[in-house]
XYZ file of C-alpha atoms in Angstrom:
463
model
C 82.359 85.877 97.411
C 83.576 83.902 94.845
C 83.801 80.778 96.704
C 79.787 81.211 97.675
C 79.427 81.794 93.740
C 80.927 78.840 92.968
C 78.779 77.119 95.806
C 75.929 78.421 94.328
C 76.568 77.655 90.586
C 77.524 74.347 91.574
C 74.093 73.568 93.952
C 72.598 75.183 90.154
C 74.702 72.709 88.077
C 73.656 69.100 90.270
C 69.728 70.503 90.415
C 70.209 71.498 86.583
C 71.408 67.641 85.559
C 68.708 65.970 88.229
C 66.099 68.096 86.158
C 67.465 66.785 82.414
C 67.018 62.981 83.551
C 63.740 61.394 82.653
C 63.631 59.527 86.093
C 62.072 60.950 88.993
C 64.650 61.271 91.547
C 64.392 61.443 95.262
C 67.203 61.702 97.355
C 67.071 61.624 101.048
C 69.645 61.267 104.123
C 70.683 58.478 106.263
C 67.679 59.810 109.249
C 65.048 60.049 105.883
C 64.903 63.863 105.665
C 64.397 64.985 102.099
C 66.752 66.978 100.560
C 66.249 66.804 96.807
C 63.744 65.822 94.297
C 63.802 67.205 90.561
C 60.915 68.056 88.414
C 60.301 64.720 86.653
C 59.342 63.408 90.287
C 57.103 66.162 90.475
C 55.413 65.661 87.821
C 55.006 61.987 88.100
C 53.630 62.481 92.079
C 52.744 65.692 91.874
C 54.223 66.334 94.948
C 55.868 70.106 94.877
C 59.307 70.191 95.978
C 58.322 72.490 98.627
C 56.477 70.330 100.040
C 58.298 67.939 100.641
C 61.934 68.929 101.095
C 63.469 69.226 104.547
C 60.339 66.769 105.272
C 60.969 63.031 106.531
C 59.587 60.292 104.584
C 57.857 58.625 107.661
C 56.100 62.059 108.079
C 55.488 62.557 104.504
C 53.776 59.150 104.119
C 51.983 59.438 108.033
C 50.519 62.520 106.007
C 48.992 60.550 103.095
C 51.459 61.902 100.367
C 52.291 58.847 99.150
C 51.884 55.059 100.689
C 55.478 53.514 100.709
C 58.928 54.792 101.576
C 62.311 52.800 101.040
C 64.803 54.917 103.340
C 64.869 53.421 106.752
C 65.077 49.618 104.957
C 68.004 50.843 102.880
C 69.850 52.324 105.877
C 69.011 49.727 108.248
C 70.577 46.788 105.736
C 72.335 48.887 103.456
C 70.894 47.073 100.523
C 69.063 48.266 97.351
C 65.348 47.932 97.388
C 62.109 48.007 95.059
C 58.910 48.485 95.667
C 55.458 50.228 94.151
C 54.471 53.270 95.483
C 51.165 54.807 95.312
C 50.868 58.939 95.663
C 47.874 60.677 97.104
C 46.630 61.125 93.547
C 46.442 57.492 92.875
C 49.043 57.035 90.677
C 51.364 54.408 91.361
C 54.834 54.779 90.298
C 57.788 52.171 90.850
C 60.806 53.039 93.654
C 64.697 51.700 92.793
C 66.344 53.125 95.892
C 70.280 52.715 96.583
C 72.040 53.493 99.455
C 75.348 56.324 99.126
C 78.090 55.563 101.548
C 80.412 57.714 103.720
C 83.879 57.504 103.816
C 83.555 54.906 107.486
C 81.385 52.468 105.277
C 77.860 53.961 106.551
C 74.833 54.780 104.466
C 74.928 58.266 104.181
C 72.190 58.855 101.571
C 69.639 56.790 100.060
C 68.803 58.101 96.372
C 65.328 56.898 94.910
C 64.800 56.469 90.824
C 61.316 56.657 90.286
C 59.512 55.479 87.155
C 55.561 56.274 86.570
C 53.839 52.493 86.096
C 50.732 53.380 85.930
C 50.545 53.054 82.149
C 52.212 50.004 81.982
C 49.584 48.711 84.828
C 46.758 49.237 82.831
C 48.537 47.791 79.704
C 49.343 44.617 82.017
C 45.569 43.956 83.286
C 44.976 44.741 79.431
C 47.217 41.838 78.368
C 45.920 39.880 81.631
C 42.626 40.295 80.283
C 43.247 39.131 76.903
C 44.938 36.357 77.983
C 42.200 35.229 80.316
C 39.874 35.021 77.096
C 43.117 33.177 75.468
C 43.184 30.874 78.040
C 39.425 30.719 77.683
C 39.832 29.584 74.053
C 42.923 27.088 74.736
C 40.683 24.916 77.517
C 37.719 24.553 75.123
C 40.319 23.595 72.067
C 42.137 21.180 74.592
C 38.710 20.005 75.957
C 38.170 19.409 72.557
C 41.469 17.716 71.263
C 40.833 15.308 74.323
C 37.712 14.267 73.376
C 37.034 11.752 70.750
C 35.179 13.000 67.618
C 31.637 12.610 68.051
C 29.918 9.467 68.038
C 26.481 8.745 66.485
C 25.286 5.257 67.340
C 22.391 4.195 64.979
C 20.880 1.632 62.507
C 17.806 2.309 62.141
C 17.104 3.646 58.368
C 15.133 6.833 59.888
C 18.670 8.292 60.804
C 20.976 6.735 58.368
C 18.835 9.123 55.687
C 19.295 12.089 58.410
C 23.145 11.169 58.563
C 23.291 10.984 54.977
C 21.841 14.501 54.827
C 24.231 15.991 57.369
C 27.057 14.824 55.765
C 26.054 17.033 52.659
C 24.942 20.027 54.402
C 28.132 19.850 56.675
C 30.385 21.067 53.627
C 28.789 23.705 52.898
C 28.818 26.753 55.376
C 24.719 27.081 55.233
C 23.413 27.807 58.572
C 21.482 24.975 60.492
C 18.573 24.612 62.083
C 18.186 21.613 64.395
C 14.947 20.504 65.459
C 13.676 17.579 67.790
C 12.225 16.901 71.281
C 14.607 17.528 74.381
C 17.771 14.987 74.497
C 17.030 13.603 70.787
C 20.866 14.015 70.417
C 20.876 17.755 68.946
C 24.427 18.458 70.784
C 26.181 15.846 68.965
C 24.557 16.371 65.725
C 25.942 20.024 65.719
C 29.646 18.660 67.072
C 29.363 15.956 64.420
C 28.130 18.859 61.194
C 31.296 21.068 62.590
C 33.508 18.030 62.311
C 32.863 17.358 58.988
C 32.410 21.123 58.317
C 35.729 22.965 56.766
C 36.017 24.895 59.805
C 36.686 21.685 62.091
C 40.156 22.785 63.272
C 38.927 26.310 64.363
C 37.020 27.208 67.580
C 32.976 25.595 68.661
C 31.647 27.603 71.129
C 28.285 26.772 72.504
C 25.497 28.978 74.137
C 22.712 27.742 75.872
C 20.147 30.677 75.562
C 17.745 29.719 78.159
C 20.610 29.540 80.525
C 21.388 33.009 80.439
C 19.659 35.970 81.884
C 17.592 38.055 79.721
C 19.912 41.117 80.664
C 23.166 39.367 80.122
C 22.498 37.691 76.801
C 23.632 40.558 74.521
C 26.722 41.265 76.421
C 27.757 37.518 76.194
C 27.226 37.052 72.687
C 28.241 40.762 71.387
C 30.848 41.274 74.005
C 31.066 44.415 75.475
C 33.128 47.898 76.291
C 34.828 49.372 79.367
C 32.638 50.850 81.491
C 29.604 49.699 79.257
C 27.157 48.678 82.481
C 27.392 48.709 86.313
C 29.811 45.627 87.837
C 31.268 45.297 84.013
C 34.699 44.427 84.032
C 36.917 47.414 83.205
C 38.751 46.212 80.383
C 36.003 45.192 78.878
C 35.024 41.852 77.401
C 35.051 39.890 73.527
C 31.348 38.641 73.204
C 31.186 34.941 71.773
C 30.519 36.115 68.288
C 34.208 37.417 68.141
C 35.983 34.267 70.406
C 34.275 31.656 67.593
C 35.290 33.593 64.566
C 36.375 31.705 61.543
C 34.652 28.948 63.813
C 31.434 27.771 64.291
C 28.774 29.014 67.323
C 26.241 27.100 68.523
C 22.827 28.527 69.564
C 21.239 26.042 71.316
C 17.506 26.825 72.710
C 16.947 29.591 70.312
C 13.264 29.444 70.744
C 14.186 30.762 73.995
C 15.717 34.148 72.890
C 13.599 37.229 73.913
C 12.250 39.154 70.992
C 14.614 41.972 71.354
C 17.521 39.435 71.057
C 16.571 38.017 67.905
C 16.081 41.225 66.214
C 19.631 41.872 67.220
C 20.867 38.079 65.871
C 19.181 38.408 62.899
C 20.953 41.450 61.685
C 24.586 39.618 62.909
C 23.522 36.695 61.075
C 22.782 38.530 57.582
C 26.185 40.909 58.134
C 28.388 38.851 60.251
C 28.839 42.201 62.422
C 28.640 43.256 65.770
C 28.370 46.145 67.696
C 29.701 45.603 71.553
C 27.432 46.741 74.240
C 29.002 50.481 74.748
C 30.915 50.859 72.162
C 29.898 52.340 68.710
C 32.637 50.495 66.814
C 31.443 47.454 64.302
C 33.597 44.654 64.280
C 33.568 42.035 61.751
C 33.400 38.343 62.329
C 33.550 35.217 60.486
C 30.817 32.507 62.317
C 29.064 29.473 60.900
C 25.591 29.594 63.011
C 23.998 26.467 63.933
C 20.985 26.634 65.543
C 18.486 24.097 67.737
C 15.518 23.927 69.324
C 12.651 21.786 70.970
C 9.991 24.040 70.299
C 7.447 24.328 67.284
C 8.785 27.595 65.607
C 5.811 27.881 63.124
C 3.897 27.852 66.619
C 5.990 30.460 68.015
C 5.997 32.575 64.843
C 1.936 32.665 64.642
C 1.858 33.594 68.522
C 4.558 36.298 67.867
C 7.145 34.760 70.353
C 9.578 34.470 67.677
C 10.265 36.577 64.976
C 9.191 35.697 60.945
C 12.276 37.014 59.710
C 14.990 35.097 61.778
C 12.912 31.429 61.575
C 13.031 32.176 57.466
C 16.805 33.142 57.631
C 17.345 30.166 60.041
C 15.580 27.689 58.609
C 17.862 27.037 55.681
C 19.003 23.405 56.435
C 16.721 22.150 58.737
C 17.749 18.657 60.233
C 14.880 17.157 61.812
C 15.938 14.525 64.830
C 13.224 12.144 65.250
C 12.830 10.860 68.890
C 14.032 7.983 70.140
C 10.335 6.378 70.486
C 10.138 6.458 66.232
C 13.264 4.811 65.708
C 13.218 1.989 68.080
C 16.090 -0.040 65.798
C 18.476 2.275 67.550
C 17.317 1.248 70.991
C 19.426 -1.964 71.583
C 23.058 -0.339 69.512
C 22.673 2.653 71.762
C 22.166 0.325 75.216
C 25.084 -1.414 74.139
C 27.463 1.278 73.690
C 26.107 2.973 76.711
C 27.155 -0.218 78.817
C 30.330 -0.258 76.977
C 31.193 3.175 78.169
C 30.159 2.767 81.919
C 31.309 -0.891 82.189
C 34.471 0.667 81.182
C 34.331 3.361 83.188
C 33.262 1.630 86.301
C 35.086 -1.501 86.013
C 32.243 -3.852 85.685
C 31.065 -5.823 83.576
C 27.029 -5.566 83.501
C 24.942 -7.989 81.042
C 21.480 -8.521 80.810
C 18.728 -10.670 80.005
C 16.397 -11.366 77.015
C 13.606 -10.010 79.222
C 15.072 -6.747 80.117
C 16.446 -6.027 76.849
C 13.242 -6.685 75.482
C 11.773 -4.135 77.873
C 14.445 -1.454 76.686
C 13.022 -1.591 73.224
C 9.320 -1.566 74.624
C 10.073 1.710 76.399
C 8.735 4.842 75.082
C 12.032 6.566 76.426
C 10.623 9.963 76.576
C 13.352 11.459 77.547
C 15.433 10.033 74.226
C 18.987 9.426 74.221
C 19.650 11.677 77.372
C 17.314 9.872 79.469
C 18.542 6.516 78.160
C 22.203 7.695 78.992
C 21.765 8.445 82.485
C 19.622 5.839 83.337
C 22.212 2.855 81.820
C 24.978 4.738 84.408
C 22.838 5.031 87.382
C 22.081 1.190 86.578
C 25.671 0.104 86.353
C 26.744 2.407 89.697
C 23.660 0.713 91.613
C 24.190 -2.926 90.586
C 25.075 -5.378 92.740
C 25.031 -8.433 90.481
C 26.938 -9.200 87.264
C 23.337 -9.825 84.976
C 20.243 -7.285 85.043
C 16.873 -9.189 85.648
C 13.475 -7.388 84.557
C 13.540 -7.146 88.789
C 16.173 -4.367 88.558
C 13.906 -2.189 86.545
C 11.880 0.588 87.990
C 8.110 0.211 87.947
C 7.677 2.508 85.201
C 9.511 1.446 82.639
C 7.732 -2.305 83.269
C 4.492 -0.593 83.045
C 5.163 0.764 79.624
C 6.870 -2.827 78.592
C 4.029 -4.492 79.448
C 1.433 -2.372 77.268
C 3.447 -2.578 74.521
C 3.866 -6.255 74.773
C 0.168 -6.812 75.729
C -1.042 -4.413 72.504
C 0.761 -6.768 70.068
C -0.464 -9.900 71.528
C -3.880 -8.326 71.288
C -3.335 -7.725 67.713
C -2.121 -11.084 66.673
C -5.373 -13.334 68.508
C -8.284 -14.007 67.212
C -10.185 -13.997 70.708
C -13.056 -12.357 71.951
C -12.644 -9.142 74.125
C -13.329 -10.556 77.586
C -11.037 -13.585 76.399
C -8.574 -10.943 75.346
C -9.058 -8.450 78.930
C -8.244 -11.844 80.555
C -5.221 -12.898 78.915
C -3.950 -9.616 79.461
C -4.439 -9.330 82.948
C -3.289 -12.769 83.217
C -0.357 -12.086 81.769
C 0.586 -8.390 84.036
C -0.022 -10.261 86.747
C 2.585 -13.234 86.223
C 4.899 -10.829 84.533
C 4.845 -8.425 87.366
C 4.995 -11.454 89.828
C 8.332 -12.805 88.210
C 9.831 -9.342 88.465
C 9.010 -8.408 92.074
C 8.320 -11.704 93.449
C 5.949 -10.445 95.757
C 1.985 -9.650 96.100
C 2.942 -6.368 98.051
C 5.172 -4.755 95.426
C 2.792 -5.811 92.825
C 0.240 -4.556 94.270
C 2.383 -1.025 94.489
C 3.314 -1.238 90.761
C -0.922 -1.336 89.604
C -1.860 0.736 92.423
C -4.332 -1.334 94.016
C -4.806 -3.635 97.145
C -3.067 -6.156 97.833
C -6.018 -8.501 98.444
C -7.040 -7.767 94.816
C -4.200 -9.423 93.317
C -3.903 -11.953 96.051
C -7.645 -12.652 94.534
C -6.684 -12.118 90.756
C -3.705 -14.446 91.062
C -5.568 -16.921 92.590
C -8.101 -16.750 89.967
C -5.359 -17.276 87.371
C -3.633 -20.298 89.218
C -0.595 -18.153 89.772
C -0.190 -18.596 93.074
């Protein structure tokens, strides 16, 4: 009897020190039957110990009680192994199994430590998430360090005084309202006022809000909370308000905000707070807002598509960019650093003529310093030849050349007006002659018959 006592207290004693450690412990025998467990693994699985002991592993997890076992691995190569186990409760747990040997050298147990990671998971796609909007911030600062500081080409006297006003409004941490027509150069403007701003080595962030769907915009620019909104990520998300604090955040296209929106803006502009989008906390941020816009906001104001109160708290340094059209002494300084950048970059080395450059400053360019941007790098890319003739230029551009040219001429002769009408038909008609060299493609250009300028040209001795 006393022998069975001490078997008994001693089966007590090994379950009484599996029980004190704050592992879960599994242990099982060289064919996987389970033969101890001690409460820690119960509570961490929630698996009962009679559930599972005298049970095989292979059974246990054919059963669904948990997703992974170790045992036949460990006895097969007698090595240690690790792995991440998930139980039919969904909580995943981490498995350090070692293998026991008999006395001939075989693997007679296999004893599994098991630690609950579930925590730690959600900590790690926590810090996984956080770093993604560090990683975020990083590119745009490197994107930034790589780029040179913003250049602003000009001469003309029109924006040396708007230069000379952006300087002075840059120091100061007053919010800014850009205005001018579509591709006036508003971008660089802003880049150039946060360069010059005291906040130049912190983050820019830029938001184009007619880009963005109406039901996304609050949750991009106030960030939002776990579970805030259907498909949301479930860590939640830092709005743009919070990733350019102590920076500066540009709103470009504000005229496009819905109404709602700018009710919401206006009260993060006047208290640099936010609220996220499921969340009831109020955050505090630190943003200079700079602001831009092609539209007429004293328009939109009296039509009630944009609200009183936000245009007056906007509108406290307003920089207006006047179009390319009105300052046409910029014209020629911005072709030439435009065909500085793509000759570079394309490894030519395009030139042109008298006659076309003449016709670049002639232009209306209505689509300002964008248009003239893309056009001088489609130009370059489609060359064939080394100099640009007035040939190379598309019909449009000639048309609009050749009114200018023909209204000063007009202006400058004392002649009557059917002197005048012929002269300048005359002259479209040799102009556009030189340029295409042919009857057809003139013909094209003024849309009308051929046999009418075969006529005309005759008329004028041109041909």
């Amino acid at each position: 009897m006393s022998k069975l006592l001490d078997t008994i207290d001693m089966e007590k004693l090994h379950e009484g020190i599996l029980d004190v450690l704050s592992d879960g412990i599994y242990v099982s025998d060289a064919s996987g039957k389970t033969l101890k467990v001690n409460k820690m693994y119960e509570q961490l699985t929630g698996l009962k110990r009679e559930e599972i002991i005298g049970k095989f592993v292979t059974d246990l997890r054919n059963q669904g009680s948990f997703d992974v076992v170790l045992n036949p691995e460990i006895v097969s190569t007698g090595q240690k192994k690790s792995s991440v186990q998930v139980t039919k409760e969904g909580r995943r747990v981490i498995l350090n199994g070692y293998p026991v040997f008999d006395e001939s050298g075989k693997v007679a147990l296999v004893v599994t430590f098991v630690r609950d990671v579930t925590l730690l998971c959600q900590l790690k796609d926590q810090i996984a998430n956080q770093q993604e909007v560090i990683d975020k911030f990083r590119e745009v600062q490197h994107r930034d360090k790589k780029m040179q500081k913003s250049t602003v080409v000009y001469e003309s006297q029109e924006m040396v005084k708007l230069i000379n006003l952006l300087d002075k409004v840059a120091k100061t941490d007053a919010t800014v309202l850009l205005l001018g027509e579509t591709g006036a150069g508003k971008d660089v403007l802003c880049r150039l006022i946060h360069e010059h701003s005291q906040r130049k080595n912190e983050p820019f962030f830029k938001v184009d809000c007619s880009t963005i769907p109406e039901s996304l915009i609050e949750s991009e620019l106030f960030g939002y909370e776990s579970g805030a909104f259907s498909g949301a990520n479930t860590k939640g998300k830092p709005g743009l308000f919070e990733m350019a604090d102590k920076g500066t955040l540009f709103l470009d296209e504000i005229g496009e905000l819905p109404l709602l929106m700018q009710s919401k803006l206006l009260r993060a502009l006047q208290d640099q707070e936010l609220i996220r989008v499921g969340s009831t906390k109020v955050r505090k941020f630190d943003v200079r807002f700079i602001a831009a816009t092609n539209k007429d906001l004293e328009e939109e104001v009296k039509h009630g598509r944009f609200r009183s109160d936000l245009y007056y708290r906007l509108r406290v340094a307003v920089l207006q960019i006047p179009p390319l059209r009105e300052r046409r002494g910029d014209i020629l300084p911005l072709i030439r650093f435009f065909s500085e950048k793509y000759n570079a970059k394309y490894r030519k080395e395009v030139t042109y003529t008298n006659e076309v450059c003449k016709t670049f400053e002639n232009y209306k360019w209505p689509g300002n310093v964008r248009e003239m941007d893309n056009f001088i790098q489609s130009l370059i890319v489609t060359c064939e030849q080394e100099t640009l003739d007035v040939s190379d230029l598309p019909h449009y551009m000639l048309r609009d050349a050749f009114n200018m040219d023909q209204s000063a001429t007009m202006i400058d002769n004392n002649k009557t007006l059917d002197e005048l009408m012929s002269d300048y038909e005359k002259n479209l008609i040799k102009k556009a002659l030189d340029a295409h060299g042919s009857v057809a493609k003139v013909a094209k250009l003024l849309k009308v018959d051929r046999t009418t300028i075969f006529r005309k040209a005759k008329k004028y001795s041109l041909l």
